[in-house]
Coordinates of C-alpha atoms in Angstrom, one line a residue:
Chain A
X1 CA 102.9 98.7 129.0
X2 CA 102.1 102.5 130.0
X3 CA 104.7 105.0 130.5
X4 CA 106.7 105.0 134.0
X5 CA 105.2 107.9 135.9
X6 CA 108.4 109.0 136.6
X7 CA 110.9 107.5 134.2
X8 CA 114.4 106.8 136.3
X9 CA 116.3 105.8 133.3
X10 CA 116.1 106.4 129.4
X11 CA 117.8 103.8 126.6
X12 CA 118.1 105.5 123.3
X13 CA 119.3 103.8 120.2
X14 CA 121.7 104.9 118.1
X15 CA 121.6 105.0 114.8
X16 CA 118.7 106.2 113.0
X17 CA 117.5 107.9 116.5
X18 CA 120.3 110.5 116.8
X19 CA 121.5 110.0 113.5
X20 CA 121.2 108.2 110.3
X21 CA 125.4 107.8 108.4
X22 CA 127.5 111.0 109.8
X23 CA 124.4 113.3 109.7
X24 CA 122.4 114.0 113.1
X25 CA 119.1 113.5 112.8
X26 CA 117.3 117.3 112.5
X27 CA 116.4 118.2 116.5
X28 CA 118.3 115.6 118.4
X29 CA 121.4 117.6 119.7
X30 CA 119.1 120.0 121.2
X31 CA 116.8 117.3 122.4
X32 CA 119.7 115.3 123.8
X33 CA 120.6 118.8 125.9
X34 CA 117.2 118.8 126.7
X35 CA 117.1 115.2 128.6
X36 CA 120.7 115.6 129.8
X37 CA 119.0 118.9 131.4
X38 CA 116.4 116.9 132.8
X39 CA 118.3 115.0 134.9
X40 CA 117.7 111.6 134.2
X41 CA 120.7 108.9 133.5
X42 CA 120.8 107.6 129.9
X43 CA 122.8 104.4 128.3
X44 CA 123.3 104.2 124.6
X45 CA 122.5 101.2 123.4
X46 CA 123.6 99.9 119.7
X47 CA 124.5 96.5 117.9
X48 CA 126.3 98.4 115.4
X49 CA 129.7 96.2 114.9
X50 CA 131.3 97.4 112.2
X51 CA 133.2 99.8 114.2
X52 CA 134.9 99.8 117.9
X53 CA 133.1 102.0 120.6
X54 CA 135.6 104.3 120.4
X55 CA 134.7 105.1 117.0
X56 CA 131.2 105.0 117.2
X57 CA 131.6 107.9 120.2
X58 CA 133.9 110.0 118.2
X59 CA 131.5 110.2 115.4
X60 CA 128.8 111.2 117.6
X61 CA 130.6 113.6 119.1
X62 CA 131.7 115.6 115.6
X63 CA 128.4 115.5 114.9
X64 CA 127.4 117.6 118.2
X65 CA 126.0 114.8 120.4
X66 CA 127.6 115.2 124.6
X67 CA 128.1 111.4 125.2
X68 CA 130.5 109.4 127.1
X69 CA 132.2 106.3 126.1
X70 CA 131.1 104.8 129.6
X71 CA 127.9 105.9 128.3
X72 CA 127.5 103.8 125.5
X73 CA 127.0 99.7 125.5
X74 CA 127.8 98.1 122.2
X75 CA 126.8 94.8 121.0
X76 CA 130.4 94.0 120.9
X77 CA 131.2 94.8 124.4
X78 CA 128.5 92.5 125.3
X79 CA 130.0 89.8 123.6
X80 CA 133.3 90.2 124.8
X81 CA 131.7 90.0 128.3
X82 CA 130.1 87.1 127.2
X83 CA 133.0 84.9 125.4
X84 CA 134.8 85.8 129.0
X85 CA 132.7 84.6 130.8
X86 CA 132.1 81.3 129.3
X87 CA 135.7 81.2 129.0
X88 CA 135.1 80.5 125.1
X89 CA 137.6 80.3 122.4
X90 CA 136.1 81.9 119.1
X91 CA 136.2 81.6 115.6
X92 CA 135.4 85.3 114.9
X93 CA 133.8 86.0 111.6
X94 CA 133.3 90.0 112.3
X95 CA 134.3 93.0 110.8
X96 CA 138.2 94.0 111.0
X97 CA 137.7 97.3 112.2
X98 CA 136.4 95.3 115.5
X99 CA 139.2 93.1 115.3
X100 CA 141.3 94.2 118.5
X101 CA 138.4 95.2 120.3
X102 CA 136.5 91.4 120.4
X103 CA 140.1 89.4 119.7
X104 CA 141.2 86.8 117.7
X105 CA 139.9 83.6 116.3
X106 CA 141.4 80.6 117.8
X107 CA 143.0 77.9 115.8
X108 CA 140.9 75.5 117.2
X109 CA 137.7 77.1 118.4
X110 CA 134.8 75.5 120.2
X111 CA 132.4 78.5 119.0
X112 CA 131.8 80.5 116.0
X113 CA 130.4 84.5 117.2
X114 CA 129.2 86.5 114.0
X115 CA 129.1 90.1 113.9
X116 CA 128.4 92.2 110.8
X117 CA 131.2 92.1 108.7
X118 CA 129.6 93.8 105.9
X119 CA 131.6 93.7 102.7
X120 CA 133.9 90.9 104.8
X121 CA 131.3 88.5 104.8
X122 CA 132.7 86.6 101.3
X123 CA 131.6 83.1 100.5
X124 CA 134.7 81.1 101.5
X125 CA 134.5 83.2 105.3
X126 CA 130.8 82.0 105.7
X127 CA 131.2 78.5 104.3
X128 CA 134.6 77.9 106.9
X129 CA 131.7 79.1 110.0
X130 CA 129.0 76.8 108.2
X131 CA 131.5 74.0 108.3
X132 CA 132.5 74.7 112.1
X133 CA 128.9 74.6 112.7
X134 CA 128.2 70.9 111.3
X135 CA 130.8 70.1 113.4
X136 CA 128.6 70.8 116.6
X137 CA 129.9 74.4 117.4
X138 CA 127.5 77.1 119.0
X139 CA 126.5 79.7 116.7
X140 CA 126.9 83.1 118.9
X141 CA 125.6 86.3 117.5
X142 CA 125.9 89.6 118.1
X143 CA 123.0 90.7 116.6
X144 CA 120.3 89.5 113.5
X145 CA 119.0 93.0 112.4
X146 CA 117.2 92.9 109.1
X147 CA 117.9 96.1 107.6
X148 CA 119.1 99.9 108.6
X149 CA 119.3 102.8 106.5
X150 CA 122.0 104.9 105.2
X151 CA 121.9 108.2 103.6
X152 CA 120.8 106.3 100.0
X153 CA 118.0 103.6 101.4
X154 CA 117.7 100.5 103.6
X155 CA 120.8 98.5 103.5
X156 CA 121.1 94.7 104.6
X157 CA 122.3 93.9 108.3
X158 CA 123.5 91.0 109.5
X159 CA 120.5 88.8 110.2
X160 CA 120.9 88.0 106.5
X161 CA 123.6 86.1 107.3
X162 CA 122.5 84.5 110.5
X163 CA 119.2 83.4 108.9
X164 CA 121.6 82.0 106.2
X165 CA 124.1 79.9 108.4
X166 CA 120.7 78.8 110.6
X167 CA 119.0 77.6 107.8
X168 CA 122.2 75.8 105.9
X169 CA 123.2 74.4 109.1
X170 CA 120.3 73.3 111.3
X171 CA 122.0 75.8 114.1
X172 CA 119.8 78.0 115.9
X173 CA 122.1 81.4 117.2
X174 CA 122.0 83.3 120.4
X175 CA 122.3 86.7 120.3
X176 CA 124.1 89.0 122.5
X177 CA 122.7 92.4 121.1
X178 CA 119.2 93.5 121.1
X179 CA 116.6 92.2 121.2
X180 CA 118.1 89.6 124.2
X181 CA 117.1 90.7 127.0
X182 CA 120.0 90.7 129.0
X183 CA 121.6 93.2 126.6
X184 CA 118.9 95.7 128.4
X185 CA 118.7 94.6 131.6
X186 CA 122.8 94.8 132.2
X187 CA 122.5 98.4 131.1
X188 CA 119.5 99.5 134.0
X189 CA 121.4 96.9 136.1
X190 CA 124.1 99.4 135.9
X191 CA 122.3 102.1 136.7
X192 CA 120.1 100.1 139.6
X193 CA 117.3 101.0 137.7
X194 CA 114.0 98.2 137.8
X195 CA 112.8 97.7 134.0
X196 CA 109.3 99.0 134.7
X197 CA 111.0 102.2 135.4
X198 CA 112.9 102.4 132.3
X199 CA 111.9 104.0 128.8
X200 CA 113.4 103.2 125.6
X201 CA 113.3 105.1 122.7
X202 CA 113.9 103.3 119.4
X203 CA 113.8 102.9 115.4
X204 CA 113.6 99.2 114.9
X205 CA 110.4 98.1 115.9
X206 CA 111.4 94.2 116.4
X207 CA 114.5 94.6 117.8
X208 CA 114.3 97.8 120.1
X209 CA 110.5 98.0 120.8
X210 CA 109.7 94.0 121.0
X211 CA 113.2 93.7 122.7
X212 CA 112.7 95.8 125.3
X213 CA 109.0 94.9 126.1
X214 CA 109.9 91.3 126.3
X215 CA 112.5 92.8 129.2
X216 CA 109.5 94.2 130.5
X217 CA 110.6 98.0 129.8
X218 CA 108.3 100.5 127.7
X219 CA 109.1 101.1 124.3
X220 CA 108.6 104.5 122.4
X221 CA 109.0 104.4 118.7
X222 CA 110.5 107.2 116.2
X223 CA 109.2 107.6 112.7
X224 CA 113.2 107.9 111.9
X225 CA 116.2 105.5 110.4
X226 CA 114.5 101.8 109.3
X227 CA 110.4 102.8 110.9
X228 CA 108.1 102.0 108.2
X229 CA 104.8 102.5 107.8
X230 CA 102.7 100.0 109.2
X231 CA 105.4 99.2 112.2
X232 CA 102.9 101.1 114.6
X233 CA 100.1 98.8 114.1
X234 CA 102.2 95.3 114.6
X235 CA 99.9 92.7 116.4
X236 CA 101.9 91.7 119.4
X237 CA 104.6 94.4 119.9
X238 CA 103.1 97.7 120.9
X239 CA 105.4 100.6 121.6
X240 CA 103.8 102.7 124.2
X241 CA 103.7 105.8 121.9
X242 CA 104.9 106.3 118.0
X243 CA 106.2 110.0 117.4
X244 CA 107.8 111.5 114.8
X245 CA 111.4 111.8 115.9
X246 CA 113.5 111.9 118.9
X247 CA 112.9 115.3 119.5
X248 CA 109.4 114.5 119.9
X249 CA 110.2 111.6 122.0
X250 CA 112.2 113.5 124.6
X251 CA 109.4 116.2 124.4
X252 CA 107.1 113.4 125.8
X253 CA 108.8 112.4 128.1
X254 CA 109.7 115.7 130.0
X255 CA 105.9 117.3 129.6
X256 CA 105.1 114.3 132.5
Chain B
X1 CA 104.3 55.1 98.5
X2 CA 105.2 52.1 97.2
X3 CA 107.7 51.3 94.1
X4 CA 105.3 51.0 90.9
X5 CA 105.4 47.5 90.0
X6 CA 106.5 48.4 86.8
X7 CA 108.7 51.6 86.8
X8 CA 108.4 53.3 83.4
X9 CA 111.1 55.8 83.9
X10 CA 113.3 56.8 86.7
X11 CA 114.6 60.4 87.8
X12 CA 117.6 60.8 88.8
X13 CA 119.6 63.0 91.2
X14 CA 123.5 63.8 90.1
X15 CA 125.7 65.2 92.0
X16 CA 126.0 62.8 95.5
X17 CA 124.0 60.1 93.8
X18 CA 126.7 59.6 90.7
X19 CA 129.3 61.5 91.0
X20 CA 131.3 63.7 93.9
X21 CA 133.1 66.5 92.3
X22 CA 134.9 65.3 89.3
X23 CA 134.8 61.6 90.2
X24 CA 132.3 59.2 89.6
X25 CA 130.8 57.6 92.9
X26 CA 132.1 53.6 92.6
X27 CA 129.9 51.1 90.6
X28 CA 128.2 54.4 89.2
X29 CA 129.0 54.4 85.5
X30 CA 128.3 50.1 85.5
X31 CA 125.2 50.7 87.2
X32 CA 123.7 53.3 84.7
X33 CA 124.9 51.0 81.5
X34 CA 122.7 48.4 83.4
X35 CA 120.0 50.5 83.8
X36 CA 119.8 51.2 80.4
X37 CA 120.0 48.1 79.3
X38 CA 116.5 47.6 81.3
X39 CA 115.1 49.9 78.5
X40 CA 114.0 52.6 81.1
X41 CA 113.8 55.9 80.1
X42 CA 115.4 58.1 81.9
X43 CA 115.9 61.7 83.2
X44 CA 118.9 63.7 85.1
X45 CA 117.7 66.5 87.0
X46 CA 120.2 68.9 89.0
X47 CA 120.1 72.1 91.2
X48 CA 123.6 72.9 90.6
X49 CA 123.7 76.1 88.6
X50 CA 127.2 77.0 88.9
X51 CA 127.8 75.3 85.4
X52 CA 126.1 75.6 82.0
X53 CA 124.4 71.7 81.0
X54 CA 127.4 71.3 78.5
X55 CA 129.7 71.4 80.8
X56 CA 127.6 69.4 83.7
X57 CA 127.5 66.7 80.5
X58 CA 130.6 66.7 79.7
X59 CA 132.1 66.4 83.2
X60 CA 129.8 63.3 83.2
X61 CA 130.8 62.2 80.3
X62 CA 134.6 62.4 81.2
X63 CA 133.5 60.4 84.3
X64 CA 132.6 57.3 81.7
X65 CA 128.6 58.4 82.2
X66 CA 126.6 58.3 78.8
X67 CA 124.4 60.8 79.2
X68 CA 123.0 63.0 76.5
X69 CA 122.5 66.6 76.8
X70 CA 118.4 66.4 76.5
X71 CA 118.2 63.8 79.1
X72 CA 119.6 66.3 81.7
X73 CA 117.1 68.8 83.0
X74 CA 118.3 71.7 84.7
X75 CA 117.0 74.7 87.6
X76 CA 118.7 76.9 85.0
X77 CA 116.8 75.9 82.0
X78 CA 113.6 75.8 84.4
X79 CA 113.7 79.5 85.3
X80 CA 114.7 80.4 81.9
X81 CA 112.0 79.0 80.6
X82 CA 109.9 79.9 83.0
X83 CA 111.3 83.9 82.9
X84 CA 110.3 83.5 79.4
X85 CA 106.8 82.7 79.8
X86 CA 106.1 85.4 82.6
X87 CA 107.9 87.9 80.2
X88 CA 109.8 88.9 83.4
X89 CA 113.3 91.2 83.0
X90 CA 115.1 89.9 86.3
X91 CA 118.1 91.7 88.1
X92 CA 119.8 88.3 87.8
X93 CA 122.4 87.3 91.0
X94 CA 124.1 84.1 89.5
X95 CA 127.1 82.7 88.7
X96 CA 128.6 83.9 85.8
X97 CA 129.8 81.1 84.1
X98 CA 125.4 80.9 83.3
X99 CA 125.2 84.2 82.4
X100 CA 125.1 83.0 78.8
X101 CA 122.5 80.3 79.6
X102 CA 120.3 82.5 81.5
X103 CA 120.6 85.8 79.9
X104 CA 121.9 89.3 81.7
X105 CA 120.3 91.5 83.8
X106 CA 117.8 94.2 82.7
X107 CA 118.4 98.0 83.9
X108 CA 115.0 98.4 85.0
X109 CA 114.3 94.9 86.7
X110 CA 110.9 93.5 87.3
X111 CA 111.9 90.6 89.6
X112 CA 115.0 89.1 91.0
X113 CA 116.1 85.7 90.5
X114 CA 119.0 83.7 92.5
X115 CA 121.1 81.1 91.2
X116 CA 124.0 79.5 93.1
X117 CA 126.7 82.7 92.9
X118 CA 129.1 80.8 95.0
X119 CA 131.9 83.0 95.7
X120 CA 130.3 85.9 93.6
X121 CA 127.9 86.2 96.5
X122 CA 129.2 89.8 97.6
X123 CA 128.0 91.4 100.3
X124 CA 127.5 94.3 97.8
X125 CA 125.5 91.5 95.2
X126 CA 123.6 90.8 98.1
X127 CA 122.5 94.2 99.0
X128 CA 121.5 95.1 95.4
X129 CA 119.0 92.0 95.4
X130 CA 117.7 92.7 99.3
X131 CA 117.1 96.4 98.1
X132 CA 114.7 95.3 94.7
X133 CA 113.1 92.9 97.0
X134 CA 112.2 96.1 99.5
X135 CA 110.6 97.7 96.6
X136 CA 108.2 95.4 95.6
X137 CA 110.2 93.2 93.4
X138 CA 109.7 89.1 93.3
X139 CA 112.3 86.6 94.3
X140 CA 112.3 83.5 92.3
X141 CA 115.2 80.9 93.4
X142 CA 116.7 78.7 91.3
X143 CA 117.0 76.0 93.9
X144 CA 117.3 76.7 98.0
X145 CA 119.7 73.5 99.0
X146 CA 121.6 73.8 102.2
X147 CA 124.7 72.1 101.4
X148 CA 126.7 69.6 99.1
X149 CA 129.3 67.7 99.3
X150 CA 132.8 68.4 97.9
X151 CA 135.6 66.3 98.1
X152 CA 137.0 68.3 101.1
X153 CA 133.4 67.8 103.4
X154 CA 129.9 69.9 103.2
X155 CA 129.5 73.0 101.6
X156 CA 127.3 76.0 101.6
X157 CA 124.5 75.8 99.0
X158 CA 122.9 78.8 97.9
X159 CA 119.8 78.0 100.2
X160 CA 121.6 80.1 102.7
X161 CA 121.3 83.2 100.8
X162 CA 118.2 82.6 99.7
X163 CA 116.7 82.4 103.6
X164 CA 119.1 85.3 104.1
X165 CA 117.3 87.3 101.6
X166 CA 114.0 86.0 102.7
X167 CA 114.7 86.8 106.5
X168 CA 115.8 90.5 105.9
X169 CA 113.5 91.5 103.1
X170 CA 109.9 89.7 104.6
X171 CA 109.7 88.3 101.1
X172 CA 109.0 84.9 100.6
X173 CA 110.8 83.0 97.6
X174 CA 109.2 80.7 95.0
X175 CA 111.5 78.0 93.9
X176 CA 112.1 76.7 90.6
X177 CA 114.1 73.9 90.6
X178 CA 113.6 70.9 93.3
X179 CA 111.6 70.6 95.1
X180 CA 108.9 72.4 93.6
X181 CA 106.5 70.1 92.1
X182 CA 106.5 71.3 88.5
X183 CA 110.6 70.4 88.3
X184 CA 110.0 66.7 88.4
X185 CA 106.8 66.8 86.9
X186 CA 108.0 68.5 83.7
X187 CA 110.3 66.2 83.0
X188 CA 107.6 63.0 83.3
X189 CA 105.6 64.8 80.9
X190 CA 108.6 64.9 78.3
X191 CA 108.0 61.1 78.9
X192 CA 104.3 60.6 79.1
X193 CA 104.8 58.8 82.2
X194 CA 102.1 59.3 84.9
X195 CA 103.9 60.4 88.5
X196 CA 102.7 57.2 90.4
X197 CA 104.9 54.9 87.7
X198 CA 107.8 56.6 87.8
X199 CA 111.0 56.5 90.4
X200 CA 113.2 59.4 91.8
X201 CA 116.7 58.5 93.1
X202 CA 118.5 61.1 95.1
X203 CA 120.4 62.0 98.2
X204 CA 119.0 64.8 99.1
X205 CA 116.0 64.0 102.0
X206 CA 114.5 67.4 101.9
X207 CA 115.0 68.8 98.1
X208 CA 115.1 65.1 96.3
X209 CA 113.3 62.4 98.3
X210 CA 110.7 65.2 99.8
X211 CA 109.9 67.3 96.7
X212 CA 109.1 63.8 94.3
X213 CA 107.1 62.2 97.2
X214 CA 104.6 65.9 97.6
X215 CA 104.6 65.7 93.2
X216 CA 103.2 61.8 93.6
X217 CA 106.7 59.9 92.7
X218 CA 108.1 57.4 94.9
X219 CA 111.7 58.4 95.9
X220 CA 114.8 56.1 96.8
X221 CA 117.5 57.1 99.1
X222 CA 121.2 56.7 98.6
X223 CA 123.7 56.7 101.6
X224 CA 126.2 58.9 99.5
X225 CA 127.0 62.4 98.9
X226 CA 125.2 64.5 101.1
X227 CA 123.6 61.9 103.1
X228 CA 123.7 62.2 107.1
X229 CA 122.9 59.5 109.2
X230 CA 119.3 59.9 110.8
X231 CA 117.9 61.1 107.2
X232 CA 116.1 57.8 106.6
X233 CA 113.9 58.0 109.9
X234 CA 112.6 61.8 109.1
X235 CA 108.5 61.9 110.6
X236 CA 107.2 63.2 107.0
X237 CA 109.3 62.3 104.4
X238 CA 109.9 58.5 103.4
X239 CA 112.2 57.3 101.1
X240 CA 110.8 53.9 99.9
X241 CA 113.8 52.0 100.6
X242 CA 117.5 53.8 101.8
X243 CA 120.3 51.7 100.1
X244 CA 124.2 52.4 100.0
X245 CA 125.0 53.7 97.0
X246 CA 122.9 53.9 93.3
X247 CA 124.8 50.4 92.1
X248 CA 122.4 49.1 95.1
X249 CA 119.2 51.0 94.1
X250 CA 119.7 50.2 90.4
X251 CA 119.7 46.4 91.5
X252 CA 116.2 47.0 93.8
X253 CA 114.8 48.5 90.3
X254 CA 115.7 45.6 88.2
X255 CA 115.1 42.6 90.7
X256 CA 111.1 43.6 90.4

């Protein structure tokens, strides 16, 4: 998919495209000023659920980065949204930090939604979802990344443990996050922007790249955060350009 | 595959097949004294590596089971032996009541190998595996079952974390206990019995019935332990006969 001649909406990925832990990667905050400065309406788009949004924006803002909380669409948000509107009643296995912001497990749920839990995901937590699952209950995820980095390498994501309960259980999950398409297209949907006008900028090539192409918007991909060597030449999922950061992205996109 | 006509030993499964937890599966013990009374020699091979053998034998033998410590072959003495002859020093992420069994971990690891951690499965053990796998390391598995039963329902097996691992990392395990071929064909050559004479009984469709029948042994079913309805009409793998318990299959052996 080429570039939009005229982009009408950019979706940026979070972390390890503005910033990888607390640090901001070299470049951005300027290059964020730059886009803002261009004009163009931006969403944040992250399936980061260890922490609520309000977190998540604070952080960005100490580390120099003008974004709004309206701004931002979280993976966890999207669930919410989602358990609503089913009108669902949860078994959460999720972090505690998100506790208040997705709600609490029901005593008697007719779903079990994951989200990364990190350190919370012991042995007895997964075994109670794997149990709810042979019992016939959906499996509803808010995301199945492999990996992201911190500041002292590639750590494990969640999609450990969603490939785990899958294969234990004979469940296949839904996710909510990236790369579903409707976690993109309710973001331009918001902005009444069509997907062939969009751009996304992201570090994950699977999940941001392939995500958003299958949505039908154009994917640029940063050498930053998880990208690996190799991730440009993938057989099937082809961001429109690979550059070296998000500076270079934005730079891209306003020489047009 | 048919039953030989003559079986000259027989392979059997333990947990689900004699035993459920710490009590023996009714008709069990009377079944096995019959069986040896037939002459057969026989064999005991297990996945579970949350226990060293002498205390999987002497849970058995508490049960009324006469079963000698030789005759039981386990995953853990598999990948120990088979660590041994790779001259491998594994990161090892097992339980640690095998740690004695199996050996410890080496500073400067060469591969990583899984047994069934249970609740030692942290999300920190975890990452330490997932992050020698994305430098290059090995993953051999010490089995990669789904579930089991415990007196209280099904439970997560350690297959889970191995797909986990497998999903987030792009490496692809190699298994060392069932059902890779060389676990049941290891313990027939102990015997000097030829594959086609000899009979596996298990519970387990996939890992027991599934992993004898691609090594060239016939394999009965049992309708306990882990058993779901639906497991005898799989497309690929065929049990030669599904029968209630082992009491019934032990009968089927001796009426030929």
């Amino acid at each position: 998919m080429p570039l939009p001649r005229r982009p009408q909406a950019v979706l940026i990925d979070l972390a390890g495209v503005l910033h990888i832990d607390d640090q901001a990667i070299p470049g951005a905050v300027e290059a964020l000023q730059l886009l803002r400065a261009g004009g163009l309406p931006l969403r944040f788009l992250t399936n980061t659920t260890r922490s609520p949004r309000r977190r998540i924006v604070s952080n960005l803002q100490q580390m120099g980065f003008a974004i709004a909380p309206e701004e931002v669409q979280t993976a966890v948000h999207a669930t919410r949204h989602l358990v609503e509107q089913r009108g669902l009643r949860p078994h959460y296995l999720v972090h505690p930090d998100i506790a208040d912001e997705i709600g609490h497990s029901h005593a008697e749920p007719d779903a079990v939604v994951l989200g990364d839990a990190g350190e919370h995901f012991t042995y007895a937590a997964l075994n109670t979802a794997f149990r709810l699952l042979m019992q016939g209950r959906p499996l509803i995820v808010m995301a199945r990344n492999r990996y992201f980095r911190e500041k002292d390498g590639l750590t494990l994501d969640m999609g450990a443990y969603v490939a785990g309960l899958e294969y234990s259980s004979g469940v296949k999950a839904e996710v909510v996050g990236k790369p579903a398409a409707p976690f993109f297209l309710s973001a331009l949907e918001e902005l009444g922007v069509a997907p062939e006008n969009a751009v996304l900028i992201g570090d994950d090539l699977s999940d941001d790249i392939g995500g958003a192409q299958a949505a039908g918007i154009t994917g640029m991909l940063v050498r930053t955060g998880k990208f690996r060597p190799g991730d440009e030449a993938h057989p099937e999922i082809r961001p429109v350009a690979t550059v070296d950061d998000f500076a270079a992205a934005v730079s891209r996109l306003l020489d047009r």
